[in-house]
Amino acid sequence: MLARIVIVDDRSTNLRVYAQYVAMMGPEYSAKCFHSAVEALKWLETEHADLLIVDYRMPEMDGAAFISRFRARTVGAHIPAIIITARQDRECRISALDAGATDFLQSPVSHVEFRDRAILLLGQFQKQQELKQSLALNNRTAEGDDSNEPAGKSMLEQIIDTTPILINATDRNGKFLFLNSYQAALFGRDPEELVGHPIAEILPPEVVEREQRRNNVILETGISIPNYEEKFVSEDIELTFHCNKSPLLNKDNQTIGILTTGLDITARKFAEEHRTHLALHDMLTGLPNRTLLSERMRSAIDDCNTTGKGAALLLLDLDRFKVINDTRGHQAGDMLLRQVAERLSAALDKNGFAARIGGDEFAIVMQNLESQEQLVACCSKLLTHIGEPYSVGGVEQLIGASIGIALIPDDGDSSDELLRLADLAMYEAKSSGRNRFCFFSPRMNQIAQLNAGVESDLRDALAHEQLFLEYQPIVDIGTGNYVGLEALLRWQHPVRGRLVPADFIRVANDSGLIGNIGQWVVNQACKQISLFAQKGIMLPPVAVNVSPKQFQYSNMSADILENVAKYNIPSGKLAIEITEELLLEHNQEVRDQLMQLRAGGVGISIDDFGTGYSSLQYLRDLPASRLKIDQTFIARIESSSADRAIISTIAHLAHALNMRVVAEGVENEAQFALLRASGCDEAQGFFLGRPLGVNELQNLFSGNSSQVETGAQ
């Protein structure tokens, strides 16, 4: 029999793809395609369909509305319908379920997934149709008036036979006294064939055992058993029935058997199970979500306490995923996440399961661990699998992962605590170089507690003016003239005293405070330039450090240019310093902001060059005017010919890109001379001048001092 599949999608490309999927299923399947939901509904008024494939997002009406209108017709009440959606929110899917959707497919849809879901639903629908036809045939036979046939059935018997409810009566030994045509057809038999035969003849052993147990209870107590569920398999299709059992009484009110009825609730059970699945699973990857993870972690903790065997929570965060998401788009990012989920599931045996708990973060619980070496081997295997190339839209992509490990129950006995500790270990793995795993240690917890205190104190520092700036001179190597100042953030902590950024900047980045702190630094530097100008002191250009995180929290270019205008800062008097981390996360939005700053007269320097993910392409495309060589190269310039060669190469590269080269951390005259010979243009460091407070800065420049005295302290 040819199965007709109706496909409704306003996009021609999707229609062609789905129609091809149907053709690949075989000659017994055909596709009827519609661009318009309205046209599809009109066509379905006179034509039949065996399965609907409907896109959720359409211009005339969404998929839920389409299904609802179709279900309102008698003819469309039982036809299975699949909704295809790229959306991941639960509300969308629940509204479609309420409208009568039978199943879902996540866009983009693979051929295998399309075929398997379609064939399963078509099989269930065909079985239902065969049952109806069988019942109709029995009804016609009962109503026939052929004199050679037995007398026709009574009206009550006809009603019982044609009602789509499983009805049977068995004697005290479990043999059929009666069963209606609906139940007999369910198992491909005639009722007359089965009367007098035991239920074991049509039911599998495990169902027979349950039925006998229930029947014995009724025979012993005379009490009915209402509202239980039983599953029956008919031609490889599993159906669920809502059943009731009650005593079958004779005229003397004695129990002579059991009366059983059952209503087919397969569709309702599917909807309920799908709702439960939505509540407990991530819709993008199909993995358990945070809620289900917590439930399974509690079970794992209880199991550890009962068996004495070990377990572990692994928190896995992808490295460089944000770059792919920003440069290739969210659809590519979603495809990559699904592939990662598949690899995680494939890498785990029955003792482990994976969950997605948000963004590019996954959790894995490993149970029945015999040793730590077993866990180490598992983590190494996971990193290897994740590190293999991915094909995303035909383009090869490479990513890594950082894994934090908390041991159960050694490190904690609650799911929330274990997640917190594994998170600390994961950040330790990232800070140690990424693409590795790290076990939690009490030292990490101490650091986390200290950082929590630092975060709270930082908020107070912003509110109570505990932050201040110092300025370190930058000198032209050829002339010795002061050509710039770098504004350096300091914190006068009420208890710990004077702190430098290394003491708190990581907490500022992780907590999100870096946005407010960065705005304060820019405002303060601009304000100071303006105040000195009012006194007749013209400072050289002042550079402020900008964290890559600040580009996530605000529109950096607008904030900076607003301060430039507010304090009337001349063009070229303010610059920002960005690190190579921003190069790594370079995208068009960031580049546009940097171009706006250059157009507004703000200089751009690339700080700490050579220590991160140096990219010549990004270096070429960014509108930077200065390149600052990290002080780790400067520190080895006297003893390492390789470092001298690197510095010289960076200088030549920068000059070719019309950038000036600045050397950081110059501490003695030998370094200064070698940097001059290597082609560096500017330098800063203790040899040339320590960071200065506002008063010291005023003393330095109020006397029209323009040149450094080398070795100044």
XYZ file of C-alpha atoms in Angstrom:
713
model
C 0.000 0.000 0.000
C 1.348 3.410 -0.970
C 1.820 5.760 2.002
C 1.270 9.442 1.188
C 3.400 11.934 3.139
C 2.287 15.577 3.013
C 5.108 18.102 3.533
C 4.387 21.767 4.348
C 7.274 24.278 4.373
C 7.485 27.787 2.915
C 11.133 27.271 1.865
C 11.685 25.589 -1.490
C 15.081 24.200 -0.525
C 13.618 22.341 2.442
C 10.778 20.940 0.347
C 13.248 19.563 -2.205
C 15.382 17.978 0.510
C 12.456 16.370 2.356
C 10.908 15.123 -0.862
C 14.238 13.504 -1.718
C 14.289 11.880 1.730
C 10.850 10.386 1.022
C 12.003 9.094 -2.374
C 14.995 7.429 -0.689
C 12.608 5.561 1.662
C 11.379 3.424 -1.244
C 8.679 3.187 -3.941
C 5.935 2.480 -1.384
C 6.164 6.071 -0.124
C 5.188 9.266 -1.959
C 5.528 12.963 -1.092
C 3.034 15.780 -1.677
C 4.671 19.191 -1.074
C 3.132 22.593 -0.278
C 4.735 26.037 0.105
C 1.559 27.387 1.690
C -0.102 26.115 4.869
C -3.450 27.489 3.662
C -3.193 25.617 0.350
C -2.244 22.432 2.182
C -5.323 22.665 4.421
C -7.558 23.262 1.401
C -6.083 20.245 -0.418
C -6.555 18.055 2.673
C -10.294 18.826 2.664
C -10.735 16.367 -0.221
C -7.537 14.301 -0.204
C -6.084 11.908 2.362
C -2.656 11.811 4.009
C -0.930 9.095 6.033
C 1.675 11.411 7.625
C 2.195 15.183 7.912
C 5.649 16.808 7.967
C 5.178 20.481 8.930
C 7.689 23.296 9.480
C 7.033 25.219 12.691
C 7.909 28.697 11.436
C 5.788 29.713 8.443
C 4.471 33.150 7.395
C 0.730 32.367 7.137
C 0.478 30.338 10.353
C 2.947 28.428 12.485
C 3.100 24.649 12.604
C 1.088 24.438 15.831
C -1.789 26.451 14.344
C -1.722 24.298 11.203
C -1.955 21.062 13.203
C -4.690 22.488 15.435
C -6.865 23.448 12.435
C -6.252 20.085 10.802
C -7.094 18.155 13.991
C -10.390 20.047 14.269
C -11.629 18.016 11.307
C -12.928 14.519 11.934
C -10.822 13.058 9.159
C -7.613 14.487 10.619
C -8.009 13.413 14.202
C -5.615 10.448 14.157
C -3.157 11.130 11.317
C 0.402 11.428 12.768
C 2.132 14.791 12.393
C 5.818 15.685 12.750
C 6.858 19.275 13.461
C 10.282 20.392 12.180
C 11.806 23.270 14.123
C 15.170 24.969 14.617
C 13.884 26.548 17.831
C 14.985 25.124 21.167
C 12.554 26.724 23.618
C 10.192 24.373 25.436
C 7.180 26.690 25.014
C 7.311 26.229 21.241
C 7.250 22.454 21.523
C 4.628 22.298 24.243
C 2.274 24.504 22.211
C 2.759 22.150 19.271
C 2.035 19.126 21.489
C -1.121 20.792 22.771
C -2.193 21.395 19.176
C -1.815 17.672 18.424
C 1.752 17.205 17.128
C 2.901 13.594 17.350
C 6.688 14.037 17.126
C 9.465 16.570 16.487
C 12.585 16.781 14.343
C 15.371 19.290 14.996
C 16.462 21.289 11.953
C 18.733 20.611 10.090
C 17.327 17.090 9.697
C 19.412 14.107 8.621
C 18.054 11.528 6.181
C 18.407 8.673 8.699
C 16.498 10.509 11.419
C 13.782 11.559 8.940
C 13.365 8.005 7.636
C 13.307 6.304 11.063
C 10.736 8.672 12.584
C 8.510 8.604 9.501
C 8.477 4.802 9.195
C 7.748 4.354 12.911
C 4.739 6.704 12.865
C 3.438 5.327 9.573
C 3.622 1.803 11.013
C 1.580 2.805 14.058
C -0.998 4.617 11.911
C -1.315 1.707 9.487
C -1.924 -0.684 12.378
C -4.716 1.528 13.698
C -6.298 1.644 10.234
C -6.158 -2.142 9.906
C -7.898 -2.516 13.256
C -10.678 -0.156 12.152
C -11.106 -2.023 8.863
C -11.234 -5.339 10.699
C -13.914 -4.045 13.041
C -15.925 -2.622 10.143
C -15.732 -5.974 8.337
C -16.966 -7.838 11.404
C -19.823 -5.372 11.728
C -20.889 -5.844 8.131
C -20.732 -9.626 8.546
C -22.888 -9.455 11.668
C -25.488 -7.353 9.847
C -25.648 -9.670 6.814
C -28.822 -11.603 6.143
C -27.387 -14.677 4.398
C -29.674 -17.526 5.499
C -26.741 -19.977 5.457
C -24.865 -17.991 8.138
C -25.543 -18.156 11.900
C -28.035 -15.704 13.343
C -26.827 -12.084 13.393
C -25.427 -10.577 16.550
C -27.561 -8.555 18.895
C -27.308 -4.801 18.922
C -25.389 -4.926 22.219
C -22.910 -7.437 20.777
C -22.412 -5.237 17.735
C -21.740 -2.209 19.924
C -19.236 -4.150 22.033
C -17.521 -5.496 18.931
C -17.207 -2.188 17.135
C -16.201 -0.055 20.135
C -12.455 0.745 19.877
C -11.870 -0.590 23.390
C -10.229 -3.843 24.400
C -12.919 -6.005 26.136
C -12.594 -9.619 27.279
C -13.870 -12.037 29.890
C -11.849 -15.008 31.200
C -12.824 -17.884 33.476
C -11.105 -18.775 36.744
C -8.445 -20.712 34.786
C -7.558 -17.824 32.477
C -9.434 -19.104 29.405
C -11.382 -16.703 27.206
C -15.120 -16.773 27.738
C -15.522 -13.792 25.421
C -13.460 -11.161 23.680
C -14.598 -8.446 21.332
C -13.518 -8.057 17.743
C -11.303 -5.081 18.599
C -9.050 -7.149 20.847
C -9.054 -10.176 18.553
C -8.106 -8.004 15.560
C -5.325 -6.483 17.634
C -3.635 -9.884 17.541
C -4.730 -10.839 14.049
C -7.296 -13.479 15.094
C -11.057 -13.985 14.992
C -12.906 -13.928 18.328
C -14.456 -17.379 17.705
C -10.968 -18.895 17.337
C -9.912 -17.779 20.797
C -12.982 -18.534 22.940
C -12.103 -21.467 25.205
C -8.368 -20.942 24.753
C -5.994 -19.554 27.439
C -4.735 -15.967 27.321
C -1.195 -17.349 26.991
C -2.052 -18.200 23.403
C -1.942 -14.533 22.305
C 0.005 -12.773 25.054
C 3.762 -12.973 25.748
C 4.886 -14.759 28.970
C 5.712 -11.613 30.938
C 2.259 -10.119 30.239
C 0.571 -13.443 31.043
C 2.354 -13.520 34.403
C 1.119 -10.019 35.287
C -2.417 -10.808 34.134
C -2.570 -14.018 36.196
C -1.287 -12.214 39.282
C -3.968 -9.505 38.945
C -6.697 -12.084 38.217
C -5.759 -14.100 41.321
C -6.090 -11.002 43.499
C -9.628 -10.424 42.212
C -10.587 -14.094 42.586
C -9.342 -14.092 46.183
C -10.719 -10.712 47.293
C -13.579 -9.972 44.933
C -12.223 -6.409 44.651
C -11.739 -4.639 41.307
C -8.352 -3.388 40.075
C -8.855 -0.017 38.373
C -6.531 2.273 36.430
C -3.391 0.351 35.534
C -1.378 0.449 32.324
C -0.344 -2.470 30.167
C 1.645 -2.624 26.943
C 0.794 -4.922 24.040
C 2.864 -5.467 20.905
C 0.915 -5.905 17.691
C 2.935 -6.537 14.518
C 6.055 -5.004 16.103
C 4.145 -1.858 17.144
C 4.031 -1.213 20.895
C 0.668 0.081 22.121
C -0.222 1.277 25.628
C -3.660 0.651 27.168
C -5.313 2.105 30.250
C -6.968 -0.965 31.799
C -9.503 -1.971 34.461
C -10.334 -5.403 35.895
C -13.448 -6.400 37.826
C -15.093 -9.647 38.999
C -17.411 -11.425 36.531
C -20.420 -12.553 38.580
C -23.086 -15.205 37.940
C -26.745 -14.933 38.924
C -25.883 -16.091 42.456
C -23.369 -13.251 42.779
C -20.424 -15.651 42.722
C -17.170 -14.751 40.964
C -16.823 -17.041 37.980
C -14.200 -15.067 36.083
C -12.615 -11.729 35.298
C -13.871 -8.893 33.083
C -11.038 -6.778 31.557
C -11.331 -3.550 29.576
C -8.619 -1.380 28.076
C -8.498 1.993 26.288
C -5.686 2.732 23.806
C -3.697 5.696 25.230
C -0.580 5.298 23.081
C -0.771 8.828 21.643
C -1.398 10.385 25.054
C 1.501 8.476 26.612
C 3.801 9.632 23.841
C 2.836 13.253 24.490
C 3.356 12.833 28.237
C 6.723 11.168 27.741
C 7.740 13.861 25.274
C 6.829 16.584 27.767
C 8.883 14.823 30.437
C 11.769 14.471 28.016
C 11.613 18.186 27.205
C 11.751 19.054 30.896
C 14.775 16.853 31.579
C 16.831 17.042 28.384
C 18.693 19.642 26.389
C 16.786 20.227 23.167
C 19.845 20.937 21.022
C 21.902 17.838 21.837
C 19.339 15.498 23.391
C 21.606 15.026 26.410
C 20.286 15.264 29.991
C 20.054 18.859 31.234
C 21.053 20.327 34.596
C 17.843 19.122 36.291
C 18.295 15.490 35.256
C 22.027 15.734 36.005
C 21.251 16.688 39.618
C 18.885 13.724 39.961
C 21.434 11.272 38.586
C 24.211 12.765 40.696
C 22.131 12.184 43.823
C 21.707 8.563 42.738
C 25.457 8.288 42.108
C 26.219 9.679 45.578
C 23.781 7.225 47.201
C 25.300 4.368 45.196
C 28.813 5.323 46.356
C 27.679 5.334 49.973
C 26.002 1.935 49.523
C 28.632 0.062 47.503
C 31.780 1.831 48.643
C 32.881 2.275 45.031
C 34.118 5.631 43.745
C 32.596 8.055 41.268
C 33.551 11.406 39.796
C 31.994 14.507 38.280
C 33.771 15.903 35.235
C 32.972 19.457 34.149
C 34.041 20.018 30.555
C 34.264 23.413 28.857
C 35.181 23.719 25.169
C 38.260 25.764 24.245
C 37.958 28.261 21.380
C 34.248 27.515 20.837
C 33.365 31.218 21.111
C 35.657 32.017 18.193
C 33.847 29.525 15.951
C 30.446 30.704 17.163
C 31.324 34.357 16.468
C 33.029 33.843 13.114
C 30.859 31.060 11.629
C 27.523 31.918 13.234
C 25.264 30.264 15.797
C 23.987 27.597 13.413
C 27.550 26.358 12.884
C 28.091 26.533 16.635
C 24.971 24.419 17.216
C 26.136 21.825 14.687
C 29.475 21.635 16.468
C 27.834 21.211 19.880
C 25.709 18.333 18.571
C 28.817 16.612 17.229
C 30.592 17.080 20.561
C 27.595 15.564 22.358
C 27.674 12.539 20.045
C 31.387 12.027 20.669
C 30.974 12.281 24.427
C 28.180 9.711 24.410
C 30.174 7.375 22.154
C 33.249 7.620 24.389
C 31.369 6.565 27.539
C 30.375 3.064 28.591
C 27.446 2.021 30.801
C 29.231 3.448 33.864
C 29.192 7.016 32.551
C 26.714 9.513 31.200
C 27.029 13.039 29.804
C 24.823 16.112 30.231
C 24.819 19.586 28.718
C 24.396 22.235 31.401
C 24.607 25.384 29.291
C 26.480 27.085 26.446
C 29.574 25.056 25.598
C 29.727 23.409 29.026
C 29.106 19.697 29.581
C 29.096 17.515 32.683
C 29.997 13.830 32.884
C 29.404 11.467 35.793
C 31.633 8.385 35.976
C 30.520 5.582 38.320
C 31.978 2.290 39.630
C 35.546 3.596 39.488
C 38.159 1.149 40.702
C 41.112 3.548 40.678
C 42.206 7.077 39.862
C 44.211 5.695 36.946
C 40.951 4.516 35.374
C 39.599 8.073 35.627
C 42.794 9.557 34.167
C 42.559 7.180 31.204
C 38.935 8.205 30.648
C 39.795 11.925 30.663
C 42.655 11.377 28.216
C 40.291 9.462 25.937
C 37.711 12.256 26.085
C 40.282 14.932 25.210
C 41.503 12.832 22.283
C 37.981 12.344 20.902
C 37.062 16.007 21.277
C 40.338 17.146 19.717
C 39.763 15.282 16.446
C 38.699 17.473 13.475
C 35.029 18.364 12.991
C 33.248 19.007 9.720
C 30.912 21.977 10.140
C 29.144 23.002 6.954
C 31.884 21.386 4.903
C 34.636 23.295 6.728
C 37.080 21.538 9.037
C 37.216 22.934 12.588
C 39.470 22.112 15.536
C 38.663 22.700 19.191
C 39.906 21.459 22.530
C 38.481 21.130 26.008
C 39.379 21.839 29.614
C 38.132 19.355 32.212
C 37.720 19.868 35.952
C 37.275 16.797 38.155
C 35.605 16.463 41.561
C 35.688 13.048 43.256
C 32.532 11.521 44.756
C 32.234 11.322 47.744
C 35.777 12.445 48.684
C 35.344 16.076 47.571
C 31.641 16.536 48.344
C 28.336 14.816 48.995
C 25.888 17.183 47.288
C 25.375 17.858 43.593
C 25.621 21.651 43.961
C 28.870 21.449 45.934
C 30.423 18.983 43.501
C 29.514 21.204 40.544
C 31.131 24.187 42.270
C 34.338 22.273 43.007
C 34.546 20.772 39.512
C 34.072 24.280 38.121
C 37.068 25.508 40.145
C 39.165 22.639 38.827
C 38.046 23.365 35.254
C 39.170 26.995 35.525
C 42.491 25.781 36.891
C 42.854 23.574 33.798
C 42.114 26.569 31.552
C 44.588 28.827 33.327
C 47.220 26.065 33.110
C 47.172 26.099 29.327
C 43.792 24.611 28.249
C 43.144 21.249 26.567
C 43.912 19.359 29.770
C 42.235 18.032 32.909
C 42.731 19.009 36.508
C 41.588 17.480 39.819
C 40.048 19.682 42.485
C 42.232 20.426 45.512
C 41.521 22.246 48.812
C 43.958 24.941 47.681
C 41.598 25.838 44.834
C 38.769 26.224 47.308
C 40.877 28.573 49.406
C 41.667 30.646 46.320
C 37.974 30.698 45.397
C 37.020 31.914 48.865
C 39.714 34.582 48.665
C 38.466 35.632 45.224
C 34.927 35.888 46.563
C 36.235 38.299 49.194
C 38.175 40.233 46.563
C 35.041 40.586 44.428
C 33.092 42.025 47.343
C 35.945 44.399 48.209
C 36.230 45.472 44.566
C 32.625 46.599 44.569
C 33.373 48.681 47.658
C 36.526 50.045 46.016
C 34.518 51.430 43.104
C 32.009 52.990 45.469
C 34.545 54.483 47.918
C 37.252 55.812 45.552
C 39.945 53.324 46.553
C 41.172 52.952 42.956
C 43.752 55.310 41.463
C 46.088 55.557 38.465
C 49.862 55.795 38.128
C 51.625 56.681 34.894
C 54.784 55.046 33.529
C 56.767 57.008 30.914
C 57.441 55.662 27.430
C 60.635 56.901 25.771
C 61.777 57.246 22.159
C 64.864 55.030 21.967
C 66.578 57.200 19.341
C 66.090 60.632 20.926
C 65.397 59.900 24.582
C 62.260 62.070 24.438
C 59.126 61.195 26.363
C 56.627 60.049 23.760
C 53.925 58.465 25.882
C 52.571 57.366 29.238
C 50.900 54.123 30.219
C 48.121 54.506 32.792
C 48.426 51.724 35.373
C 45.573 50.811 37.702
C 46.257 50.609 41.445
C 44.039 49.772 44.446
C 44.596 51.142 47.915
C 42.950 48.326 49.859
C 41.933 49.319 53.406
C 43.428 46.139 54.883
C 45.873 44.660 52.356
C 47.381 47.977 51.315
C 48.536 48.884 47.806
C 47.527 46.268 45.203
C 48.473 45.976 41.523
C 46.241 44.439 38.797
C 47.859 41.006 39.133
C 46.239 40.824 42.593
C 42.657 41.370 41.413
C 42.222 41.679 37.641
C 41.296 37.989 37.128
C 38.497 38.323 39.686
C 37.360 41.507 37.956
C 37.181 39.671 34.626
C 35.400 36.588 35.986
C 32.865 38.591 38.015
C 31.966 41.065 35.275
C 33.255 44.030 37.291
C 35.880 44.666 34.612
C 33.297 46.637 32.613
C 32.726 49.196 35.376
C 36.427 49.306 36.271
C 37.411 49.825 32.636
C 34.964 52.706 32.262
C 36.371 54.274 35.430
C 39.962 54.004 34.125
C 39.125 55.645 30.795
C 37.185 58.425 32.520
C 39.972 59.048 35.033
C 42.727 59.139 32.381
C 40.752 61.584 30.203
C 39.967 63.722 33.226
C 43.664 63.878 34.176
C 44.740 64.841 30.653
C 42.178 67.658 30.758
C 43.237 68.887 34.220
C 46.905 69.058 33.197
C 45.987 70.916 30.001
C 44.094 73.498 32.065
C 47.347 74.068 33.995
C 49.281 74.499 30.760
C 50.962 71.091 31.007
C 50.689 69.108 27.797
C 51.198 65.428 28.559
C 52.388 63.023 25.876
C 49.760 60.508 24.684
C 48.301 58.409 27.515
C 47.544 54.708 26.914
C 45.011 52.758 28.989
C 44.709 48.962 29.099
C 41.396 47.535 27.873
C 40.401 43.959 28.720
C 38.842 41.825 25.958
C 35.985 41.190 28.394
C 35.071 44.882 28.212
C 34.043 44.420 24.589
C 31.435 41.918 25.825
C 29.958 44.133 28.529
C 29.506 47.426 26.712
C 29.945 49.345 23.503
C 33.574 50.225 24.154
C 34.035 52.625 21.297
C 30.976 54.684 22.254
C 32.048 54.834 25.921
C 35.587 55.930 25.101
C 34.608 58.494 22.467
C 32.021 59.906 24.863
C 34.803 60.585 27.398
C 37.048 62.046 24.676
C 34.303 64.507 23.777
C 33.385 65.231 27.408
C 36.942 66.255 28.347
C 37.812 67.731 24.948
C 40.818 65.423 24.465
C 42.847 66.349 21.354
C 43.277 63.753 18.642
C 46.201 61.442 19.374
C 46.335 62.186 23.117
C 44.541 58.983 24.166
C 45.316 55.385 23.185
C 44.050 51.982 24.235
C 46.136 48.832 24.669
C 44.557 45.515 23.718
C 46.017 42.021 24.130
C 46.360 39.151 21.711
C 43.381 37.452 23.372
C 41.228 39.979 21.558
C 42.976 38.987 18.328
C 41.943 35.402 19.002
C 38.308 36.422 19.503
C 38.479 38.919 16.653
C 35.191 39.436 14.871
C 33.649 42.074 12.660
C 31.895 43.842 15.536
C 35.161 44.268 17.472
C 36.964 45.419 14.351
C 34.244 47.985 13.653
C 34.595 49.380 17.168
C 38.364 49.674 16.787
C 37.931 51.436 13.440
C 35.538 53.901 15.096
C 38.129 54.639 17.761
C 40.866 55.274 15.181
C 38.511 57.558 13.263
C 37.850 59.390 16.534
C 41.541 60.090 17.097
C 42.210 57.293 19.614
C 45.420 55.314 19.119
C 45.529 51.507 19.371
C 48.439 49.415 20.677
C 48.723 45.647 20.757
C 50.114 44.697 24.172
C 52.190 41.645 25.222
C 52.801 40.636 21.614
C 54.405 37.221 21.186
C 52.926 35.486 24.250
C 49.487 34.514 22.950
C 47.941 33.399 19.666
C 49.768 35.768 17.351
C 48.048 35.890 13.973
C 49.527 37.807 11.064
C 46.132 37.996 9.377
C 44.499 39.683 12.375
C 47.564 41.870 12.857
C 47.236 43.030 9.269
C 43.512 43.727 9.502
C 43.382 45.532 12.865
C 43.841 49.329 12.838
C 46.726 49.312 15.344
C 49.553 51.862 15.359
C 51.872 50.322 17.984
C 53.101 46.839 18.812
C 54.387 46.231 22.348
C 56.828 43.332 22.760
C 56.262 41.404 25.982
C 58.901 41.814 28.694
C 59.637 38.059 28.782
C 61.607 38.522 25.541
C 63.311 41.646 26.868
C 64.452 39.852 30.026
C 66.397 37.291 27.926
C 67.752 39.597 25.261
C 71.251 39.701 26.783
C 71.654 35.921 27.018
C 69.548 34.537 24.200
C 70.375 35.023 20.538
C 67.004 33.462 19.696
C 65.153 36.156 21.650
C 67.214 38.857 19.966
C 66.275 37.376 16.590
C 62.578 37.261 17.580
C 62.643 40.906 18.687
C 64.367 41.964 15.485
C 61.856 39.989 13.377
C 58.877 41.515 15.217
C 60.343 44.983 14.653
C 60.751 44.416 10.906
C 57.215 42.987 10.696
C 55.714 45.931 12.572
C 57.550 48.496 10.454
C 56.285 46.767 7.309
C 52.749 47.258 8.680
C 53.437 50.925 9.533
C 53.508 50.289 13.273
C 55.950 51.536 15.890
C 57.537 48.948 18.172
C 57.570 49.414 21.944
C 59.698 47.269 24.294
C 58.319 46.691 27.805
C 60.214 45.941 31.006
C 63.604 47.527 30.163
C 65.692 47.280 33.344
C 69.295 48.126 32.384
C 71.455 49.941 29.884
C 72.573 46.744 28.077
C 69.002 45.845 27.274
C 68.349 49.395 26.124
C 71.314 49.294 23.723
C 70.374 45.884 22.303
C 66.799 47.021 21.738
C 68.072 50.063 19.830
C 70.191 47.729 17.672
C 67.202 45.398 17.115
C 65.135 48.179 15.575
C 62.761 49.001 18.450
C 61.341 52.527 18.381
C 60.212 53.061 21.970
C 60.764 51.547 25.402
C 59.462 51.621 28.949
C 60.657 50.068 32.196
C 62.331 50.851 35.510
C 65.544 51.812 33.741
C 63.667 54.644 32.050
C 61.181 55.555 34.735
C 58.988 53.971 37.390
C 55.202 54.514 37.505
C 54.448 58.012 38.797
C 51.625 59.449 40.844
C 49.806 62.602 39.712
C 52.020 64.937 41.755
C 55.231 63.312 40.507
C 53.901 63.492 36.960
C 53.252 67.199 37.370
C 56.785 67.754 38.691
C 58.237 65.847 35.754
C 56.456 67.811 33.031
C 55.882 71.221 34.612
C 59.566 72.124 34.070
C 59.244 71.460 30.346
C 61.250 68.273 30.763
C 61.179 66.400 27.491
C 64.018 63.887 27.794
C 64.686 61.003 30.115
C 67.774 60.703 32.237
C 68.560 57.014 31.806
C 68.668 55.081 35.026
C 66.101 57.366 36.669
C 64.449 55.924 39.750
